[in-house]
PDB file of C-alpha atoms in Angstrom:
ATOM      1  CA  MET A1150     101.990 232.824 198.067  1.00 95.00           C
ATOM      2  CA  PHE A1151     100.112 231.255 201.200  1.00 97.00           C
ATOM      3  CA  ILE A1152     102.282 229.453 203.510  1.00 97.00           C
ATOM      4  CA  LEU A1153     100.351 227.007 205.658  1.00 98.00           C
ATOM      5  CA  ARG A1154     100.981 226.426 209.540  1.00 98.00           C
ATOM      6  CA  LYS A1155      99.054 223.480 210.650  1.00 98.00           C
ATOM      7  CA  SER A1156      97.905 223.362 214.387  1.00 98.00           C
ATOM      8  CA  PHE A1157      99.338 219.982 214.521  1.00 97.00           C
ATOM      9  CA  ASP A1158     103.039 221.191 213.700  1.00 98.00           C
ATOM     10  CA  ARG A1159     103.047 223.654 216.049  1.00 98.00           C
ATOM     11  CA  GLY A1160     105.411 223.421 219.002  1.00 98.00           C
ATOM     12  CA  PHE A1161     103.703 222.021 222.274  1.00 97.00           C
ATOM     13  CA  GLN A1162     104.730 222.357 225.715  1.00 96.00           C
ATOM     14  CA  ASP A1163     102.993 220.741 228.887  1.00 96.00           C
ATOM     15  CA  HIS A1164     103.444 222.669 232.198  1.00 94.00           C
ATOM     16  CA  GLY A1165     100.923 220.717 234.260  1.00 96.00           C
ATOM     17  CA  TRP A1166      99.156 224.307 235.259  1.00 95.00           C
ATOM     18  CA  LEU A1167      99.774 225.307 231.441  1.00 95.00           C
ATOM     19  CA  GLN A1168      99.595 223.368 227.976  1.00 97.00           C
ATOM     20  CA  THR A1169     100.972 225.963 225.485  1.00 97.00           C
ATOM     21  CA  TYR A1170     101.139 225.764 221.544  1.00 98.00           C
ATOM     22  CA  HIS A1171     103.389 227.830 219.794  1.00 98.00           C
ATOM     23  CA  THR A1172     103.450 228.815 216.238  1.00 98.00           C
ATOM     24  CA  PHE A1173     106.658 230.474 216.240  1.00 98.00           C
ATOM     25  CA  SER A1174     109.963 229.665 218.257  1.00 97.00           C
ATOM     26  CA  PHE A1175     109.374 230.354 221.933  1.00 94.00           C
ATOM     27  CA  GLY A1176     111.089 229.411 225.082  1.00 91.00           C
ATOM     28  CA  ASP A1177     112.602 225.940 224.579  1.00 92.00           C
ATOM     29  CA  TYR A1178     111.078 225.566 221.372  1.00 95.00           C
ATOM     30  CA  ASP A1179     113.123 226.375 218.541  1.00 96.00           C
ATOM     31  CA  ASP A1180     112.369 225.977 214.870  1.00 95.00           C
ATOM     32  CA  PRO A1181     114.508 227.617 212.377  1.00 95.00           C
ATOM     33  CA  GLN A1182     112.071 227.778 209.794  1.00 95.00           C
ATOM     34  CA  TRP A1183     109.299 229.479 211.916  1.00 97.00           C
ATOM     35  CA  ARG A1184     111.137 232.106 214.209  1.00 96.00           C
ATOM     36  CA  HIS A1185     108.598 234.732 212.977  1.00 96.00           C
ATOM     37  CA  PHE A1186     106.741 235.767 210.282  1.00 97.00           C
ATOM     38  CA  GLY A1187     107.027 239.452 209.148  1.00 95.00           C
ATOM     39  CA  LEU A1188     106.679 241.561 212.380  1.00 97.00           C
ATOM     40  CA  LEU A1189     104.880 238.680 214.061  1.00 98.00           C
ATOM     41  CA  ARG A1190     107.241 237.170 216.638  1.00 98.00           C
ATOM     42  CA  VAL A1191     105.028 235.207 219.295  1.00 98.00           C
ATOM     43  CA  LEU A1192     101.722 233.686 218.654  1.00 99.00           C
ATOM     44  CA  ASN A1193     100.813 231.334 221.548  1.00 98.00           C
ATOM     45  CA  GLU A1194      97.782 229.514 222.345  1.00 99.00           C
ATOM     46  CA  ASP A1195      97.617 228.914 225.817  1.00 98.00           C
ATOM     47  CA  PHE A1196      95.426 226.915 228.132  1.00 98.00           C
ATOM     48  CA  VAL A1197      95.837 227.875 231.841  1.00 97.00           C
ATOM     49  CA  LEU A1198      94.173 225.685 234.747  1.00 98.00           C
ATOM     50  CA  PRO A1199      91.937 227.383 237.513  1.00 96.00           C
ATOM     51  CA  ASN A1200      93.914 229.379 240.167  1.00 95.00           C
ATOM     52  CA  LYS A1201      97.302 229.275 238.139  1.00 92.00           C
ATOM     53  CA  GLY A1202      98.912 231.493 236.041  1.00 87.00           C
ATOM     54  CA  PHE A1203     102.211 233.370 235.110  1.00 87.00           C
ATOM     55  CA  GLY A1204     104.405 234.972 238.026  1.00 88.00           C
ATOM     56  CA  THR A1205     105.982 238.429 237.588  1.00 90.00           C
ATOM     57  CA  HIS A1206     108.377 238.286 234.827  1.00 89.00           C
ATOM     58  CA  PRO A1207     109.790 241.210 232.505  1.00 89.00           C
ATOM     59  CA  HIS A1208     109.315 242.488 228.909  1.00 90.00           C
ATOM     60  CA  ARG A1209     111.124 245.045 226.625  1.00 94.00           C
ATOM     61  CA  ASN A1210     110.615 246.523 223.328  1.00 96.00           C
ATOM     62  CA  MET A1211     107.936 244.162 222.262  1.00 97.00           C
ATOM     63  CA  GLU A1212     104.086 244.943 221.414  1.00 98.00           C
ATOM     64  CA  ILE A1213     102.181 242.726 223.257  1.00 97.00           C
ATOM     65  CA  LEU A1214      98.355 241.605 222.777  1.00 98.00           C
ATOM     66  CA  THR A1215      96.154 239.273 224.753  1.00 98.00           C
ATOM     67  CA  TYR A1216      92.981 237.947 223.349  1.00 98.00           C
ATOM     68  CA  ILE A1217      90.817 235.808 225.461  1.00 97.00           C
ATOM     69  CA  ILE A1218      88.565 232.889 223.905  1.00 97.00           C
ATOM     70  CA  SER A1219      87.549 231.724 226.930  1.00 97.00           C
ATOM     71  CA  GLY A1220      87.636 232.138 230.644  1.00 98.00           C
ATOM     72  CA  ALA A1221      89.346 235.276 232.506  1.00 97.00           C
ATOM     73  CA  LEU A1222      92.768 236.368 233.178  1.00 96.00           C
ATOM     74  CA  GLU A1223      93.885 238.734 236.033  1.00 93.00           C
ATOM     75  CA  HIS A1224      96.707 241.223 235.105  1.00 88.00           C
ATOM     76  CA  GLN A1225      98.901 243.490 237.407  1.00 89.00           C
ATOM     77  CA  ASP A1226     101.951 245.230 236.061  1.00 85.00           C
ATOM     78  CA  SER A1227     104.460 247.813 237.262  1.00 89.00           C
ATOM     79  CA  MET A1228     102.989 250.643 235.433  1.00 90.00           C
ATOM     80  CA  GLY A1229      99.889 250.278 238.146  1.00 88.00           C
ATOM     81  CA  ASN A1230      97.629 248.798 236.075  1.00 87.00           C
ATOM     82  CA  GLY A1231      95.337 246.003 237.700  1.00 88.00           C
ATOM     83  CA  THR A1232      92.551 244.579 235.388  1.00 90.00           C
ATOM     84  CA  GLN A1233      90.745 241.444 234.129  1.00 94.00           C
ATOM     85  CA  ILE A1234      90.645 240.418 230.788  1.00 95.00           C
ATOM     86  CA  LYS A1235      87.467 238.500 229.440  1.00 96.00           C
ATOM     87  CA  PRO A1236      86.085 237.297 226.290  1.00 95.00           C
ATOM     88  CA  ARG A1237      85.113 239.979 223.601  1.00 92.00           C
ATOM     89  CA  GLU A1238      88.105 242.364 225.080  1.00 94.00           C
ATOM     90  CA  MET A1239      91.720 243.121 223.845  1.00 96.00           C
ATOM     91  CA  GLN A1240      94.431 243.966 226.058  1.00 96.00           C
ATOM     92  CA  TYR A1241      97.545 245.957 224.778  1.00 97.00           C
ATOM     93  CA  MET A1242     100.997 246.305 226.691  1.00 94.00           C
ATOM     94  CA  SER A1243     103.669 248.142 224.961  1.00 96.00           C
ATOM     95  CA  ALA A1244     106.486 247.019 226.791  1.00 94.00           C
ATOM     96  CA  GLY A1245     109.439 249.382 225.873  1.00 94.00           C
ATOM     97  CA  THR A1246     112.482 249.960 228.010  1.00 96.00           C
ATOM     98  CA  GLY A1247     110.746 247.481 230.560  1.00 93.00           C
ATOM     99  CA  VAL A1248     107.605 246.284 232.442  1.00 93.00           C
ATOM    100  CA  LEU A1249     107.063 243.502 234.995  1.00 94.00           C
ATOM    101  CA  HIS A1250     103.650 241.845 234.909  1.00 87.00           C
ATOM    102  CA  SER A1251     102.356 238.911 236.217  1.00 92.00           C
ATOM    103  CA  GLU A1252      99.041 236.967 234.683  1.00 93.00           C
ATOM    104  CA  PHE A1253      96.600 234.886 236.780  1.00 91.00           C
ATOM    105  CA  ASN A1254      93.610 232.844 236.118  1.00 95.00           C
ATOM    106  CA  PRO A1255      91.196 233.854 239.148  1.00 94.00           C
ATOM    107  CA  SER A1256      88.623 231.108 238.766  1.00 95.00           C
ATOM    108  CA  SER A1257      88.392 228.284 240.726  1.00 94.00           C
ATOM    109  CA  GLN A1258      86.665 226.305 238.604  1.00 96.00           C
ATOM    110  CA  THR A1259      87.082 227.370 234.807  1.00 97.00           C
ATOM    111  CA  PRO A1260      90.271 227.380 232.645  1.00 97.00           C
ATOM    112  CA  VAL A1261      91.137 230.093 230.574  1.00 98.00           C
ATOM    113  CA  HIS A1262      91.832 229.634 226.965  1.00 98.00           C
ATOM    114  CA  LEU A1263      93.689 232.778 225.220  1.00 98.00           C
ATOM    115  CA  LEU A1264      96.285 233.774 222.440  1.00 98.00           C
ATOM    116  CA  GLN A1265      99.244 235.863 223.206  1.00 98.00           C
ATOM    117  CA  ILE A1266     100.751 238.007 220.618  1.00 99.00           C
ATOM    118  CA  TRP A1267     104.071 239.781 220.260  1.00 98.00           C
ATOM    119  CA  ILE A1268     104.569 242.157 217.295  1.00 98.00           C
ATOM    120  CA  LEU A1269     108.028 243.693 216.689  1.00 98.00           C
ATOM    121  CA  PRO A1270     108.045 247.448 217.080  1.00 97.00           C
ATOM    122  CA  ASN A1271     109.378 250.480 214.998  1.00 95.00           C
ATOM    123  CA  ILE A1272     110.898 251.983 217.648  1.00 93.00           C
ATOM    124  CA  LYS A1273     112.883 250.560 220.495  1.00 95.00           C
ATOM    125  CA  GLY A1274     113.369 252.194 224.136  1.00 96.00           C
ATOM    126  CA  LEU A1275     109.991 254.105 224.324  1.00 95.00           C
ATOM    127  CA  VAL A1276     108.082 254.501 227.548  1.00 96.00           C
ATOM    128  CA  PRO A1277     105.891 251.578 228.287  1.00 96.00           C
ATOM    129  CA  ARG A1278     102.183 251.856 227.958  1.00 95.00           C
ATOM    130  CA  TYR A1279      98.725 250.042 228.453  1.00 94.00           C
ATOM    131  CA  ASP A1280      95.456 249.778 226.898  1.00 95.00           C
ATOM    132  CA  GLN A1281      92.284 247.411 226.975  1.00 95.00           C
ATOM    133  CA  ILE A1282      89.283 247.935 224.579  1.00 95.00           C
ATOM    134  CA  SER A1283      86.146 245.973 224.272  1.00 94.00           C
ATOM    135  CA  LEU A1284      85.519 244.684 221.250  1.00 93.00           C
ATOM    136  CA  GLN A1285      82.168 245.588 219.228  1.00 84.00           C
ATOM    137  CA  GLU A1286      79.440 242.839 219.056  1.00 78.00           C
ATOM    138  CA  GLU A1287      80.548 240.092 216.555  1.00 75.00           C
ATOM    139  CA  LYS A1288      81.064 241.465 212.816  1.00 78.00           C
ATOM    140  CA  GLU A1289      82.335 240.258 209.687  1.00 92.00           C
ATOM    141  CA  LEU A1290      85.874 242.056 210.079  1.00 95.00           C
ATOM    142  CA  GLN A1291      86.468 244.357 213.019  1.00 95.00           C
ATOM    143  CA  LEU A1292      89.545 246.828 213.135  1.00 96.00           C
ATOM    144  CA  VAL A1293      90.960 246.396 216.660  1.00 97.00           C
ATOM    145  CA  ALA A1294      94.626 247.390 216.572  1.00 98.00           C
ATOM    146  CA  ALA A1295      96.353 249.937 214.020  1.00 97.00           C
ATOM    147  CA  PRO A1296      99.727 252.112 213.491  1.00 96.00           C
ATOM    148  CA  GLU A1297      99.232 254.589 216.285  1.00 93.00           C
ATOM    149  CA  GLN A1298      98.948 257.562 214.091  1.00 88.00           C
ATOM    150  CA  LYS A1299      96.139 255.660 212.088  1.00 87.00           C
ATOM    151  CA  ALA A1300      94.213 254.352 215.238  1.00 86.00           C
ATOM    152  CA  GLY A1301      90.827 255.718 216.111  1.00 84.00           C
ATOM    153  CA  GLN A1302      88.412 255.476 218.638  1.00 87.00           C
ATOM    154  CA  ASN A1303      88.330 252.347 220.702  1.00 90.00           C
ATOM    155  CA  ILE A1304      91.263 250.867 218.342  1.00 95.00           C
ATOM    156  CA  ILE A1305      94.651 250.151 219.958  1.00 97.00           C
ATOM    157  CA  GLY A1306      97.498 252.425 218.473  1.00 97.00           C
ATOM    158  CA  LEU A1307     100.404 249.908 218.112  1.00 98.00           C
ATOM    159  CA  ARG A1308     104.082 251.291 217.987  1.00 97.00           C
ATOM    160  CA  ALA A1309     104.100 249.003 214.712  1.00 97.00           C
ATOM    161  CA  ASP A1310     103.418 248.963 211.173  1.00 96.00           C
ATOM    162  CA  ALA A1311     100.517 246.502 211.654  1.00 97.00           C
ATOM    163  CA  TRP A1312      96.655 246.270 211.308  1.00 98.00           C
ATOM    164  CA  VAL A1313      94.920 243.558 213.365  1.00 98.00           C
ATOM    165  CA  TYR A1314      91.295 242.328 212.803  1.00 98.00           C
ATOM    166  CA  GLU A1315      88.809 240.227 214.573  1.00 97.00           C
ATOM    167  CA  GLY A1316      86.710 238.161 211.823  1.00 97.00           C
ATOM    168  CA  HIS A1317      83.416 236.372 212.305  1.00 97.00           C
ATOM    169  CA  LEU A1318      81.561 234.656 209.097  1.00 97.00           C
ATOM    170  CA  LEU A1319      78.646 232.131 209.650  1.00 97.00           C
ATOM    171  CA  ALA A1320      78.854 229.059 207.441  1.00 97.00           C
ATOM    172  CA  SER A1321      79.008 229.772 203.560  1.00 97.00           C
ATOM    173  CA  GLU A1322      79.537 233.436 204.206  1.00 97.00           C
ATOM    174  CA  SER A1323      82.573 234.932 202.317  1.00 96.00           C
ATOM    175  CA  LEU A1324      84.572 238.076 202.347  1.00 96.00           C
ATOM    176  CA  THR A1325      87.244 239.907 200.293  1.00 97.00           C
ATOM    177  CA  TYR A1326      89.936 241.627 201.818  1.00 97.00           C
ATOM    178  CA  GLU A1327      92.429 244.066 200.309  1.00 97.00           C
ATOM    179  CA  PRO A1328      95.842 244.096 201.970  1.00 96.00           C
ATOM    180  CA  LYS A1329      97.661 247.150 203.423  1.00 95.00           C
ATOM    181  CA  GLY A1330     100.697 245.710 204.026  1.00 93.00           C
ATOM    182  CA  THR A1331     103.111 243.062 202.475  1.00 94.00           C
ATOM    183  CA  GLN A1332     102.654 240.512 204.499  1.00 97.00           C
ATOM    184  CA  GLN A1333      99.454 238.757 206.312  1.00 98.00           C
ATOM    185  CA  TRP A1334      98.678 236.069 208.789  1.00 99.00           C
ATOM    186  CA  VAL A1335      95.435 234.590 209.501  1.00 99.00           C
ATOM    187  CA  GLN A1336      94.680 232.723 212.829  1.00 99.00           C
ATOM    188  CA  MET A1337      92.097 230.520 213.173  1.00 99.00           C
ATOM    189  CA  VAL A1338      90.391 230.819 216.684  1.00 98.00           C
ATOM    190  CA  GLU A1339      87.140 228.760 215.996  1.00 98.00           C
ATOM    191  CA  GLY A1340      85.526 226.843 212.982  1.00 98.00           C
ATOM    192  CA  SER A1341      86.755 226.063 209.484  1.00 98.00           C
ATOM    193  CA  MET A1342      87.546 228.429 206.266  1.00 98.00           C
ATOM    194  CA  MET A1343      88.807 228.278 202.951  1.00 98.00           C
ATOM    195  CA  LEU A1344      91.611 230.849 202.017  1.00 97.00           C
ATOM    196  CA  GLY A1345      94.045 230.280 199.107  1.00 92.00           C
ATOM    197  CA  GLY A1346      92.886 226.969 198.167  1.00 94.00           C
ATOM    198  CA  HIS A1347      93.662 225.685 201.749  1.00 97.00           C
ATOM    199  CA  ALA A1348      91.238 224.630 204.251  1.00 98.00           C
ATOM    200  CA  ILE A1349      92.302 225.880 207.760  1.00 98.00           C
ATOM    201  CA  GLU A1350      90.869 224.964 210.951  1.00 98.00           C
ATOM    202  CA  GLN A1351      90.585 225.981 214.567  1.00 98.00           C
ATOM    203  CA  GLY A1352      94.614 226.466 215.767  1.00 98.00           C
ATOM    204  CA  ASP A1353      95.927 226.580 212.053  1.00 99.00           C
ATOM    205  CA  GLY A1354      97.505 229.688 210.787  1.00 98.00           C
ATOM    206  CA  ILE A1355      98.566 230.617 207.229  1.00 98.00           C
ATOM    207  CA  GLY A1356     101.173 233.495 206.210  1.00 98.00           C
ATOM    208  CA  ILE A1357     100.403 235.268 202.861  1.00 98.00           C
ATOM    209  CA  GLN A1358     102.805 237.358 200.786  1.00 96.00           C
ATOM    210  CA  GLU A1359     102.637 239.327 197.460  1.00 92.00           C
ATOM    211  CA  GLU A1360      98.480 238.689 197.209  1.00 95.00           C
ATOM    212  CA  SER A1361      96.769 241.645 196.086  1.00 94.00           C
ATOM    213  CA  LYS A1362      93.443 240.516 197.512  1.00 96.00           C
ATOM    214  CA  LEU A1363      92.369 237.534 200.052  1.00 97.00           C
ATOM    215  CA  GLN A1364      89.181 235.522 199.323  1.00 97.00           C
ATOM    216  CA  ILE A1365      88.131 234.035 202.449  1.00 98.00           C
ATOM    217  CA  LYS A1366      84.652 231.524 202.919  1.00 98.00           C
ATOM    218  CA  ALA A1367      83.517 229.865 205.873  1.00 98.00           C
ATOM    219  CA  LEU A1368      82.998 226.190 205.790  1.00 98.00           C
ATOM    220  CA  GLU A1369      81.312 226.730 209.155  1.00 98.00           C
ATOM    221  CA  ASP A1370      80.680 229.608 211.770  1.00 97.00           C
ATOM    222  CA  SER A1371      84.114 230.699 212.149  1.00 97.00           C
ATOM    223  CA  THR A1372      86.293 233.379 214.237  1.00 97.00           C
ATOM    224  CA  PHE A1373      89.736 234.282 213.085  1.00 98.00           C
ATOM    225  CA  LEU A1374      92.397 236.918 213.543  1.00 98.00           C
ATOM    226  CA  LEU A1375      93.790 238.549 210.481  1.00 99.00           C
ATOM    227  CA  PHE A1376      97.372 240.471 210.684  1.00 99.00           C
ATOM    228  CA  ASP A1377      98.184 242.753 208.255  1.00 98.00           C
ATOM    229  CA  MET A1378     101.709 244.089 208.185  1.00 96.00           C
ATOM    230  CA  GLU A1379     105.058 245.322 206.584  1.00 88.00           C
ATOM    231  CA  ALA A1380     108.018 243.210 206.495  1.00 80.00           C
ATOM    232  CA  SER A1381     110.345 243.020 209.324  1.00 73.00           C
TER     233      SER A1381
END
């Protein structure tokens, strides 16, 4: 079964310095039909103006991934991490018992475009931790995060039953993916593809349940994220 979430159906908020699209309920946006999908609790597409950002704020008991599409984001947290995240990198923060952090666009000219992703953890109340990895050259399908007991070198170890892939296909290329978990979500970053009889474009997402194989074909050069997970 395929459940389409079109880009224009998402929640939207314009804060002036921040334009943000919410796939699932977040902040003042609440959609009872779209509060989560499996372990995927938050999937926000953010556009942050130059020299603007998110002030220091707390998180608890959430697995948080940040994926930069363009621009750069400066991060500081109460664990002592101070880093800059750029395209072709993925940042991970396991909030556990609690962490404070801030995120800021350090550029005076260039907006930053990013996806912020929250995944529900297996266990609450663990010690917070941080990781940041460089993604390999654009590959058809690259594993970037996996359950911690199954994660290898340069793969983020999640405290959750979830696998996260970054995918790239050139126009007319296709791939077949055999799911590991019971639910999947594909989020389009750039381009357009066919999946499950649906055409999906930039900003669209599609939830998948009870499918033994996923057949994906690019209609144009495309980048996407694939989440493979157990039910929440």
